[in-house]
Amino acid sequence: MTRTIEFRDALREAMSEEMRRDKRVFLMGEEAAEYQGAYKVSRGMLDEFGPQRVIDTPISETGFAGLSVGAAMAGLRPIIEFMSWSFSLVAADQILNNAPKMLYMSGGQFPTPIVFRGNNGAGGQLGSTHSWCVESLYSNVPGLKMAVPFDAYDAKGLLKTAIRDDNPVFFLESERLLGVKGEVPEDEYLIPLGVATTRRPGGDCTIVSFGRPLYFCLEAAGVLADEGIECEVIDARTIRPLDIDTIAESVRRTNYCVVVDQSWPFASVGAEVAAQVGEVCFDDLDNHVIRVHNENVPAPYAYNLEQEMLPNARKIVEAVRAITYNA
Amino acid sequence: MPTMATDRVTEPTSLAAKLPDETLRKWLRDMLLIREFEVRSMQAYQNKKIGGFLHVYIGQEAVAVGTIAALKDDDPLITAYRDHGHALARGTEARYCMAEMMGRIGGCAKGKGGSMHMFDRERKMFGGHGIVGAQCPVGTGLAFATKYEDEVINSGRSRRVTLCYLGDGALNQGAFHEAMNLAGVLDLPIIFICENNGYSMGTAIARGTTMAEDLTAKALAYGFDSASLDGMDLMAVYDGIKPVVEQCRETSRPAFVEIRTYRYKGHSMSDPRKYRTKDEEQRYEAMDPIERFSKYLKAKRGFTPEANEAMIKDVRKEIREAIKWAEASPEPAPDELFTDCYTDKWGIYRGTSPPTMYDP
């Protein structure tokens, strides 16, 4: 039995179920409790769990991100909500220098089972400081895992797994997707980290992406289908670990690969996936791997410029044509 | 600048003075152990048996010993990178700390942390941290967790106190201020202990910190109770910190304690100390906390010079054996490079295993 719920409800169900299951799990963030969540993700949770388990923080990212590191070392399982991943930069030392390294530096004594979650990506004319896509910046660091859910179903399954994972997991949501509805089972389910899935099968070109840009990829696949090019759209689901096997299996069949990544192109996840595909599928590729990213500029405010900045469907269609012309 | 303290015997009102001989002798031995450990570490470093950074605690022994003496075994503690004294005072055996600095598998972090990262889970010693001030928010998390466990999971009342040590340099970091504010807002049972040795590396405190002459002003800004203690006097440290610890335990309110101390050596091994005068150093060396406490025990507790000598010999033997043990401990196997990055096995990563110091 499934029901239709919003992406934000799926996130809340995941957190609430895990908090009922394990008293060590708590949620902390700006406006997470009394305001019912800045984006209404945690609506109702304060009523159910009380102020000791759903905790409002002052605007103090270094403070509460660091608090979560200590709390995790001492045996609790924090969920830290960043109102936007843009604000996580303030806490960079705690989330990059402390959380992912504590187990290693302590010689195996102190795991840090924390989920850091929040909105990631350009959110509709929010300007350059509020439009960060941190996947490329942070996925570089060993010791953390990173998940990017596509829809309500994935949001719930991946978040439950992330909360149960004993390592720090960076959970990248999207403000643009929070209201998107999807079919979510009533019964409990978990989606493992590190397993990609096919969003649209096809035999002519593989498009790999994660998160919101998948919607642009599916749009592009629709346009290309009218031209007789059937794209296979692969949702990586997690960046770290990256399921290169599923991606490679697809590229071996289609012989072409486009990677779509909503962060900036230089030293990006897109570049990483392209490099790995190149290494693993060299003999199967009929053209170089091509990447579609945000344009290499800060996010502008003006609507038309921001839309042009994104890895939109038009650019994805152009990229597929640019490499498959020799098929 | 820490002010010159006068010799004093505080017997009538001193809490420490009411403790048994055995306890006070252990304190002296702990300070001697730390001093000997640090002296030998410096030698090992000069002989290239220890690499990287080495920040020794010589001169500051009374701070760790005096404050940790005021704690219960399940009270968490966390500090920065000048952490050998805290680890040893808490009870981690010297050989595991030495092996850690020598990069051996027998080290308390399997040789993967080094001098700045002494950890001991069973003794609630949460490190050993390299970035100045970064331990402060982590400390609030330790306090948060004890309170959460006691109150939410066990439906009782908050009964544990966290000690979070920082240097005077950390007073200028944003992380310290955020930690203080969070502790105040969330009623966390944490005491921030500022080991004020007057210098952040080569910068005298007055050059870098507002209100350097009265650091309790930092506590005032956050509404905390505060104290300022003479860190060159072990009994003054204990007498001053014990009531603060008990009040924190009772009220679950944070506090800030400045302990004025002095490091006899440089910031780390490569520091020629040109920013201090020989005169100043000699003045503080005359206040050596170990000498002073030893004098007190001889005067008031029947501690004979022979017993003192025997204790020193015993400490030296312990450290000698610790060094021997550490040098005999193998380097970590190449596989260790890929362990403890994640708790689980995937890709190149090989899962996690604890250090051998907990093996029976």
XYZ file of C-alpha atoms in Angstrom:
687
model
C 0.000 0.000 0.000
C 1.366 3.420 -0.963
C 0.121 6.938 -0.491
C 0.950 10.241 -2.142
C 2.940 12.600 0.049
C 5.270 15.525 -0.440
C 9.057 15.200 -0.410
C 9.124 17.232 2.828
C 6.659 14.837 4.477
C 8.808 11.900 3.447
C 11.804 13.519 5.167
C 9.782 14.141 8.295
C 8.469 10.567 8.345
C 12.006 9.237 8.064
C 13.238 11.353 10.970
C 10.202 10.683 13.140
C 10.299 6.922 12.583
C 13.981 6.783 13.442
C 13.470 8.956 16.523
C 10.713 6.645 17.736
C 12.910 3.647 17.114
C 16.052 4.962 18.807
C 16.026 7.456 21.676
C 19.591 8.486 20.937
C 18.467 10.240 17.733
C 17.637 13.928 18.052
C 17.047 16.824 15.631
C 18.724 20.191 16.011
C 18.719 23.274 13.823
C 17.619 26.852 13.311
C 13.795 27.108 13.501
C 13.533 23.324 13.550
C 11.247 23.212 16.583
C 8.824 26.046 17.374
C 8.752 27.525 13.863
C 7.948 23.970 12.640
C 10.983 24.112 10.363
C 12.012 26.982 8.106
C 10.727 24.906 5.194
C 8.148 22.978 7.238
C 10.095 19.746 7.049
C 9.922 19.197 10.827
C 6.307 20.305 11.207
C 4.714 18.611 14.216
C 7.902 17.020 15.487
C 8.248 19.298 18.499
C 4.764 18.267 19.651
C 5.578 14.598 19.356
C 9.129 14.516 20.716
C 9.384 17.571 22.956
C 11.970 20.332 23.245
C 14.750 18.070 24.508
C 14.752 16.045 21.296
C 13.737 18.663 18.706
C 15.937 21.608 19.514
C 15.984 25.169 18.256
C 19.447 26.644 17.993
C 20.658 30.199 17.784
C 22.268 31.192 14.482
C 25.521 29.471 15.301
C 26.529 26.879 12.693
C 30.061 26.298 13.991
C 28.568 25.961 17.455
C 25.848 23.438 16.781
C 27.718 21.499 14.109
C 30.573 21.133 16.596
C 28.084 20.243 19.320
C 26.862 17.382 17.144
C 30.429 16.064 16.838
C 30.840 15.931 20.608
C 27.366 14.484 21.119
C 28.063 11.760 18.552
C 31.436 10.944 20.107
C 29.617 10.551 23.420
C 27.137 8.060 21.952
C 24.180 10.040 20.615
C 22.984 10.151 16.981
C 22.381 13.780 15.977
C 20.488 15.047 12.952
C 21.697 18.554 12.222
C 19.585 20.669 9.927
C 21.287 23.467 8.040
C 18.639 25.886 6.882
C 20.651 25.919 3.675
C 23.841 24.114 2.791
C 25.057 27.616 1.937
C 25.252 28.235 5.693
C 27.329 25.119 6.254
C 30.391 26.986 5.013
C 30.418 28.782 8.365
C 30.816 25.377 10.025
C 33.415 24.061 7.594
C 36.023 23.263 10.243
C 33.594 21.177 12.255
C 31.963 19.317 9.365
C 35.122 18.732 7.304
C 38.002 18.740 9.780
C 36.298 17.119 12.745
C 33.305 14.948 11.877
C 34.789 12.888 9.013
C 38.188 12.467 10.665
C 37.423 11.693 14.274
C 37.273 7.901 13.867
C 40.624 7.877 12.071
C 42.503 10.309 14.338
C 41.278 8.455 17.415
C 42.489 5.114 16.045
C 38.985 3.662 15.805
C 37.704 4.892 19.195
C 35.160 7.555 18.242
C 32.776 7.146 15.308
C 30.570 10.166 14.621
C 27.130 8.976 13.473
C 25.714 12.357 12.443
C 23.373 13.287 9.602
C 23.901 16.820 8.329
C 20.963 17.724 6.113
C 19.502 20.770 4.406
C 18.628 22.511 1.171
C 21.285 22.452 -1.503
C 21.368 24.131 -4.891
C 19.969 27.201 -6.597
C 16.588 27.808 -5.042
C 14.917 30.387 -7.175
C 16.599 33.773 -7.297
C 18.176 33.558 -3.850
C 21.412 35.205 -4.985
C 24.953 34.001 -4.949
C 25.504 33.448 -1.222
C 22.312 31.421 -0.795
C 22.571 29.208 -3.867
C 25.452 26.887 -3.035
C 25.723 23.396 -4.468
C 28.174 21.800 -2.067
C 28.411 18.328 -3.570
C 31.669 19.035 -5.388
C 33.232 20.966 -2.554
C 32.567 18.402 0.173
C 32.505 15.029 -1.577
C 36.284 15.265 -1.871
C 36.727 14.483 1.842
C 37.282 10.878 2.980
C 35.316 9.867 6.036
C 31.943 11.270 5.054
C 29.149 9.835 2.935
C 26.921 11.922 0.713
C 23.367 11.236 -0.473
C 21.218 13.298 -2.873
C 17.573 12.120 -2.983
C 15.545 12.491 -6.174
C 11.958 12.097 -4.957
C 9.807 11.461 -1.905
C 10.377 7.709 -2.059
C 14.158 8.092 -2.114
C 14.093 10.893 0.436
C 12.532 8.647 3.054
C 14.472 5.469 2.273
C 17.841 7.170 2.010
C 17.340 9.348 5.087
C 16.421 6.374 7.272
C 19.557 4.590 6.113
C 21.639 7.704 6.663
C 20.382 8.036 10.245
C 21.259 4.404 10.946
C 24.706 4.737 9.345
C 27.502 5.063 11.890
C 29.420 7.512 9.723
C 28.742 11.208 9.088
C 26.316 11.510 6.177
C 25.810 14.741 4.256
C 22.221 14.653 3.032
C 21.646 17.135 0.224
C 17.972 18.048 -0.256
C 16.572 20.718 -2.561
C 14.218 23.520 -1.673
C 12.832 23.262 -5.210
C 11.787 19.653 -4.591
C 10.274 19.835 -1.112
C 6.749 20.232 -2.458
C 7.020 17.545 -5.131
C 4.600 14.702 -4.454
C 5.399 11.032 -4.788
C 4.230 7.527 -3.969
C 5.625 6.331 -0.652
C 4.853 2.914 0.914
C 3.137 2.767 4.264
C 5.372 -0.061 5.387
C 8.934 0.542 6.445
C 11.671 0.381 3.811
C 15.299 1.442 3.580
C 17.391 2.313 0.535
C 21.069 1.399 0.890
C 23.710 4.039 0.272
C 25.952 3.394 -2.708
C 23.366 1.817 -5.009
C 22.350 3.759 -8.123
C 19.034 3.263 -9.879
C 17.668 3.687 -13.409
C 15.067 6.429 -13.728
C 14.484 5.855 -17.439
C 15.790 2.913 -19.483
C 17.228 3.455 -22.959
C 19.857 2.098 -25.300
C 21.432 5.096 -27.073
C 23.077 7.310 -24.471
C 23.626 7.174 -20.699
C 22.869 10.303 -18.706
C 24.121 10.187 -15.108
C 22.960 12.672 -12.509
C 21.684 13.092 -8.946
C 19.109 15.264 -7.223
C 17.172 18.056 -8.857
C 19.025 18.034 -12.220
C 17.513 14.576 -12.853
C 14.264 16.361 -13.622
C 16.065 18.346 -16.336
C 17.590 15.081 -17.576
C 14.179 13.424 -17.867
C 12.831 16.475 -19.666
C 15.758 16.318 -22.086
C 15.262 12.572 -22.572
C 11.671 13.280 -23.605
C 12.799 15.775 -26.250
C 15.489 13.433 -27.553
C 13.084 10.493 -27.754
C 11.129 12.469 -30.375
C 14.354 12.587 -32.396
C 14.826 8.848 -32.062
C 17.526 8.992 -29.401
C 16.584 6.853 -26.381
C 18.483 8.016 -23.308
C 19.056 5.914 -20.217
C 18.872 8.160 -17.169
C 20.813 6.847 -14.172
C 20.274 8.338 -10.730
C 23.529 7.882 -8.806
C 21.617 8.496 -5.523
C 24.827 8.760 -3.529
C 28.043 10.502 -4.456
C 30.079 8.903 -1.726
C 30.028 5.936 -2.106
C 29.577 6.209 -5.861
C 28.018 3.209 -7.620
C 30.334 3.241 -10.616
C 29.374 -0.374 -11.453
C 25.774 0.480 -12.352
C 26.895 3.502 -14.328
C 29.562 1.514 -16.183
C 27.148 -1.329 -16.987
C 24.885 1.222 -18.663
C 27.683 2.926 -20.604
C 28.908 -0.432 -21.890
C 25.507 -0.883 -23.522
C 24.945 2.667 -24.821
C 28.578 3.631 -25.601
C 27.931 7.292 -24.746
C 27.892 9.150 -21.439
C 26.667 12.565 -20.347
C 27.123 13.610 -16.696
C 24.835 16.315 -15.325
C 25.856 18.056 -12.103
C 24.337 21.244 -10.711
C 27.596 22.437 -9.153
C 30.401 24.330 -10.873
C 32.454 22.426 -13.435
C 36.028 22.723 -12.179
C 37.101 19.801 -9.987
C 33.474 18.724 -9.628
C 31.566 15.516 -9.012
C 30.799 15.616 -12.735
C 34.513 15.649 -13.471
C 35.023 12.748 -11.060
C 32.299 10.618 -12.616
C 33.626 11.428 -16.090
C 37.132 10.407 -15.037
C 35.931 7.136 -13.520
C 33.767 6.313 -16.564
C 36.747 7.066 -18.789
C 38.936 4.700 -16.783
C 36.450 1.865 -16.540
C 34.707 2.114 -19.945
C 37.509 3.325 -22.187
C 37.058 0.575 -24.767
C 33.271 0.929 -24.782
C 33.043 4.669 -25.314
C 32.430 5.948 -28.846
C 33.075 9.529 -27.808
C 34.494 11.410 -24.819
C 32.357 11.767 -21.715
C 30.651 15.158 -21.753
C 29.562 17.126 -18.683
C 26.769 19.616 -18.143
C 27.130 21.870 -15.114
C 26.052 25.195 -13.726
C 27.908 27.885 -15.640
C 31.214 28.698 -13.967
C 29.921 31.894 -12.303
C 28.291 32.897 -9.011
C 24.518 32.524 -9.025
C 22.819 35.679 -10.315
C 19.524 37.052 -9.005
C 17.792 37.901 -12.328
C 15.354 35.145 -13.302
C 16.478 34.821 -16.898
C 20.170 34.712 -15.981
C 19.645 32.109 -13.262
C 17.676 29.861 -15.608
C 20.490 30.172 -18.151
C 23.042 29.335 -15.444
C 21.426 26.001 -14.518
C 22.214 22.670 -16.244
C 18.858 22.942 -17.947
C 17.160 20.527 -20.357
C 18.245 22.494 -23.405
C 21.933 22.137 -22.501
C 21.516 18.431 -21.761
C 19.873 17.870 -25.162
C 22.745 19.749 -26.850
C 25.285 17.662 -24.952
C 23.694 14.366 -25.987
C 23.584 15.475 -29.617
C 27.172 16.723 -29.431
C 28.530 13.278 -28.666
C 26.057 10.861 -30.282
C 26.232 12.407 -33.774
C 28.672 9.694 -34.801
C 26.500 6.783 -33.674
C 50.193 38.146 32.077
C 49.853 35.664 34.913
C 50.723 37.474 38.112
C 53.388 36.357 40.537
C 51.783 34.261 43.210
C 53.070 34.221 46.744
C 53.769 31.038 48.608
C 50.885 30.325 50.812
C 49.630 27.652 53.101
C 45.901 27.618 52.964
C 45.267 24.954 55.509
C 42.371 26.198 57.573
C 40.064 26.738 54.601
C 41.666 24.444 52.024
C 39.668 21.518 50.638
C 42.835 19.877 49.385
C 44.378 20.078 52.827
C 41.607 17.830 54.147
C 42.414 15.010 51.744
C 44.422 11.968 52.864
C 48.217 11.678 52.427
C 47.794 8.963 49.847
C 45.731 11.208 47.589
C 48.132 14.124 47.782
C 51.142 11.914 47.133
C 49.427 10.564 44.047
C 48.980 14.141 42.847
C 52.679 14.788 43.277
C 53.545 11.588 41.496
C 51.188 12.482 38.624
C 52.905 15.851 38.210
C 56.338 14.236 38.324
C 55.192 11.662 35.780
C 53.972 14.324 33.401
C 57.174 16.346 33.801
C 59.400 13.324 33.156
C 57.247 12.201 30.229
C 57.500 15.622 28.606
C 61.253 15.915 29.157
C 61.804 12.499 27.569
C 59.419 13.358 24.731
C 61.502 16.403 23.900
C 64.607 14.210 23.813
C 62.886 11.652 21.634
C 61.807 14.451 19.287
C 65.352 15.769 19.043
C 66.470 12.218 18.251
C 63.861 12.112 15.477
C 61.841 9.361 17.143
C 58.867 11.708 17.281
C 57.902 13.775 14.249
C 55.462 16.524 13.353
C 54.421 18.891 16.131
C 55.179 18.453 19.828
C 53.666 20.849 22.383
C 54.883 20.084 25.904
C 53.089 20.834 29.128
C 56.161 21.568 31.282
C 55.220 24.127 33.913
C 51.467 23.598 33.572
C 51.247 20.244 35.358
C 49.266 21.555 38.329
C 46.411 22.619 36.057
C 45.653 19.180 34.652
C 46.316 17.326 37.901
C 44.423 19.776 40.100
C 41.352 20.021 37.896
C 41.076 16.346 37.003
C 41.350 15.504 40.698
C 38.063 17.348 41.179
C 36.201 15.118 38.697
C 34.438 11.770 38.879
C 35.509 9.006 36.518
C 32.531 9.450 34.191
C 32.899 13.204 33.771
C 34.050 13.851 30.184
C 37.032 15.994 29.346
C 38.382 17.525 26.162
C 41.345 19.718 25.424
C 43.474 21.144 22.621
C 46.862 19.938 21.396
C 48.937 20.430 24.567
C 47.240 17.281 25.781
C 49.774 14.834 27.220
C 49.302 16.121 30.764
C 45.535 15.676 30.609
C 45.807 12.149 29.185
C 48.323 11.049 31.802
C 46.476 12.723 34.679
C 43.280 10.975 33.605
C 45.070 7.630 33.757
C 46.086 6.653 30.230
C 49.317 4.724 30.643
C 52.463 6.529 29.562
C 53.497 3.756 27.173
C 50.370 4.159 25.057
C 50.909 7.926 24.822
C 54.581 7.500 23.971
C 53.837 4.830 21.367
C 51.274 7.176 19.844
C 53.866 9.909 19.406
C 56.328 7.423 17.966
C 53.731 6.426 15.391
C 53.400 2.838 16.549
C 50.419 0.472 16.437
C 50.434 0.218 20.253
C 49.596 3.907 20.551
C 46.295 5.070 21.986
C 45.200 6.026 18.468
C 47.133 3.239 16.727
C 49.742 5.801 15.717
C 47.295 7.581 13.420
C 46.761 10.669 15.562
C 50.104 11.682 16.982
C 51.001 14.061 19.806
C 47.983 16.322 19.319
C 45.421 13.506 19.384
C 45.488 11.589 22.657
C 42.132 9.838 22.973
C 40.908 7.365 25.591
C 37.325 6.290 25.296
C 37.190 4.238 28.469
C 38.549 7.128 30.530
C 36.230 9.681 28.901
C 39.166 11.566 27.419
C 37.788 12.941 24.151
C 41.025 14.305 22.732
C 43.493 15.965 21.785
C 42.485 18.506 19.035
C 44.628 20.424 16.602
C 42.603 23.433 15.459
C 42.632 26.207 18.059
C 39.199 26.578 19.615
C 37.583 23.748 17.653
C 37.368 21.626 20.784
C 34.991 24.147 22.392
C 31.827 23.365 20.394
C 32.743 19.671 20.596
C 32.927 20.114 24.377
C 29.403 21.525 24.429
C 28.350 18.355 22.615
C 29.879 16.190 25.328
C 27.988 18.146 27.972
C 24.814 18.009 25.880
C 25.157 14.239 25.589
C 25.616 13.615 29.321
C 22.598 15.764 30.088
C 20.534 14.103 27.326
C 21.500 10.626 28.470
C 20.809 11.373 32.124
C 17.552 13.259 31.554
C 16.000 11.999 28.293
C 17.169 8.408 28.048
C 17.396 7.612 31.772
C 14.651 9.998 32.979
C 16.858 11.289 35.778
C 18.683 14.507 36.337
C 21.837 15.810 34.770
C 24.642 14.655 37.024
C 27.858 14.801 35.029
C 30.192 17.747 34.406
C 32.291 18.275 31.276
C 35.635 20.053 31.465
C 36.622 21.798 28.228
C 40.185 23.140 28.312
C 41.407 25.895 26.023
C 44.413 28.184 25.832
C 44.360 31.954 25.989
C 44.732 31.988 22.206
C 41.415 30.208 21.753
C 39.605 33.106 23.424
C 39.833 34.922 20.102
C 38.271 32.187 17.963
C 34.645 32.352 16.909
C 34.189 28.714 17.840
C 34.864 29.576 21.514
C 32.249 32.300 21.541
C 29.650 30.165 19.829
C 30.341 27.384 22.315
C 29.979 29.732 25.298
C 26.731 31.126 23.947
C 25.283 27.700 23.185
C 26.257 26.407 26.632
C 24.469 29.347 28.225
C 21.357 29.097 26.080
C 21.029 25.316 26.420
C 22.006 25.128 30.158
C 24.872 22.775 29.503
C 26.864 21.332 32.429
C 30.260 22.401 31.086
C 33.160 24.308 32.597
C 35.402 26.089 30.130
C 38.891 26.135 31.623
C 41.198 28.714 30.096
C 44.803 27.671 30.711
C 46.198 31.169 30.430
C 49.944 30.838 29.966
C 50.151 34.392 28.679
C 51.060 33.561 25.076
C 49.494 32.188 21.932
C 52.614 30.883 20.244
C 54.674 34.111 20.080
C 51.916 36.592 20.759
C 51.538 37.925 24.279
C 47.914 37.922 25.366
C 47.654 41.710 25.638
C 48.427 42.024 21.915
C 45.596 39.763 20.820
C 42.821 39.678 23.383
C 40.545 42.411 24.703
C 40.180 42.479 28.511
C 43.378 40.427 28.793
C 43.887 41.807 32.286
C 40.565 40.366 33.460
C 39.427 37.357 31.479
C 36.445 36.807 33.742
C 34.876 39.592 31.671
C 34.457 36.947 28.964
C 32.278 34.955 31.340
C 30.321 38.025 32.364
C 29.353 38.630 28.753
C 27.685 35.207 28.674
C 26.179 35.359 32.157
C 28.386 32.622 33.577
C 29.902 32.282 37.021
C 33.663 32.553 36.796
C 36.853 32.258 38.793
C 40.494 33.115 38.307
C 42.971 30.688 39.866
C 46.707 30.477 40.446
C 47.806 27.589 38.249
C 51.293 27.379 39.741
C 49.756 26.255 43.059
C 48.234 22.791 42.886
C 46.173 23.149 46.025
C 44.796 26.512 44.882
C 43.759 24.885 41.625
C 41.917 22.087 43.400
C 40.402 24.388 46.032
C 39.208 26.790 43.351
C 37.828 24.288 40.864
C 36.131 21.826 43.201
C 33.250 24.109 44.249
C 32.762 25.197 40.635
C 32.519 21.550 39.535
C 30.033 20.702 42.265
C 27.903 23.735 41.510
C 27.859 22.838 37.814
C 26.853 19.308 38.716
C 24.024 20.588 40.885
C 22.646 23.324 38.628
C 23.596 22.144 35.104
C 24.770 25.721 34.439
C 28.031 26.437 32.592
C 31.001 28.232 34.106
C 34.291 29.744 32.971
C 37.482 29.419 34.967
C 40.750 31.113 34.118
C 43.790 29.327 35.477
C 46.935 31.441 35.289
C 49.908 29.308 34.428
C 53.158 29.366 32.467
C 54.823 27.052 29.996
C 58.531 26.810 30.642
C 59.305 25.726 27.085
C 58.300 27.203 23.748
C 54.971 26.837 22.012
C 56.344 23.761 20.284
C 59.766 22.305 19.567
C 60.839 24.828 16.942
C 60.159 27.918 19.039
C 63.263 29.843 20.220
C 61.128 31.936 22.594
C 62.479 35.295 21.504
C 59.247 36.933 22.585
C 59.940 36.325 26.299
C 62.776 37.526 28.521
C 65.105 35.187 30.390
C 64.216 37.230 33.445
C 60.532 36.440 33.113
C 61.199 32.748 32.544
C 63.391 32.540 35.629
C 60.766 34.255 37.758
C 58.235 31.604 36.769
C 60.682 28.758 37.120
C 61.067 29.831 40.738
C 57.336 29.085 41.111
C 57.620 25.526 39.816
C 54.372 23.881 40.946
C 56.069 20.534 41.496
C 58.730 22.005 43.793
C 56.160 23.944 45.739
C 53.839 21.033 46.300
C 56.702 18.767 47.234
C 57.771 21.358 49.810
C 54.241 21.407 51.245
C 54.124 17.617 51.560
C 57.517 17.592 53.276
C 56.477 20.371 55.663
C 52.959 19.229 56.451
C 52.488 15.615 55.476
C 55.596 13.856 56.725
C 56.916 13.326 53.224
C 60.593 12.662 53.669
C 63.352 13.588 51.205
C 64.017 9.852 50.903
C 60.412 9.203 49.953
C 60.650 12.057 47.444
C 63.776 10.564 45.880
C 62.184 7.147 45.747
C 59.145 8.611 44.020
C 61.279 10.379 41.441
C 63.249 7.202 40.764
C 60.057 5.230 40.390
C 58.622 7.756 37.949
C 61.800 7.728 35.880
C 61.680 3.947 35.765
C 58.080 4.017 34.609
C 58.867 6.427 31.807
C 62.009 4.534 30.801
C 59.952 1.369 30.529
C 57.229 3.212 28.649
C 59.770 4.383 26.087
C 61.214 0.891 25.766
C 57.732 -0.552 25.273
C 56.845 2.114 22.739
C 60.021 1.601 20.723
C 59.344 -2.130 20.625
C 55.808 -1.611 19.344
C 55.656 -2.145 15.570
C 54.739 0.512 13.046
C 51.150 0.174 11.837
C 50.728 -2.288 8.948
C 50.022 -0.743 5.513
C 46.387 -1.930 5.817
C 45.914 0.532 8.690
C 45.994 3.328 6.146
C 42.545 2.191 5.041
C 41.007 1.285 8.394
C 38.980 3.635 10.589
C 38.080 5.908 7.701
C 34.547 4.503 7.834
C 33.023 2.091 10.317
C 31.998 -0.222 7.449
C 33.915 -1.979 4.696
C 33.358 -0.666 1.193
C 35.530 0.145 -1.787
C 39.123 0.487 -0.600
C 38.044 0.955 3.038
C 38.573 -1.812 5.520
C 36.204 -1.041 8.368
C 37.315 -0.180 11.887
C 39.098 -1.751 14.863
C 39.880 -0.302 18.303
C 43.418 0.289 19.650
C 45.079 -2.628 21.424
C 45.402 -0.757 24.720
C 41.948 -2.129 25.548
C 42.942 -5.732 24.888
C 42.864 -7.802 28.078
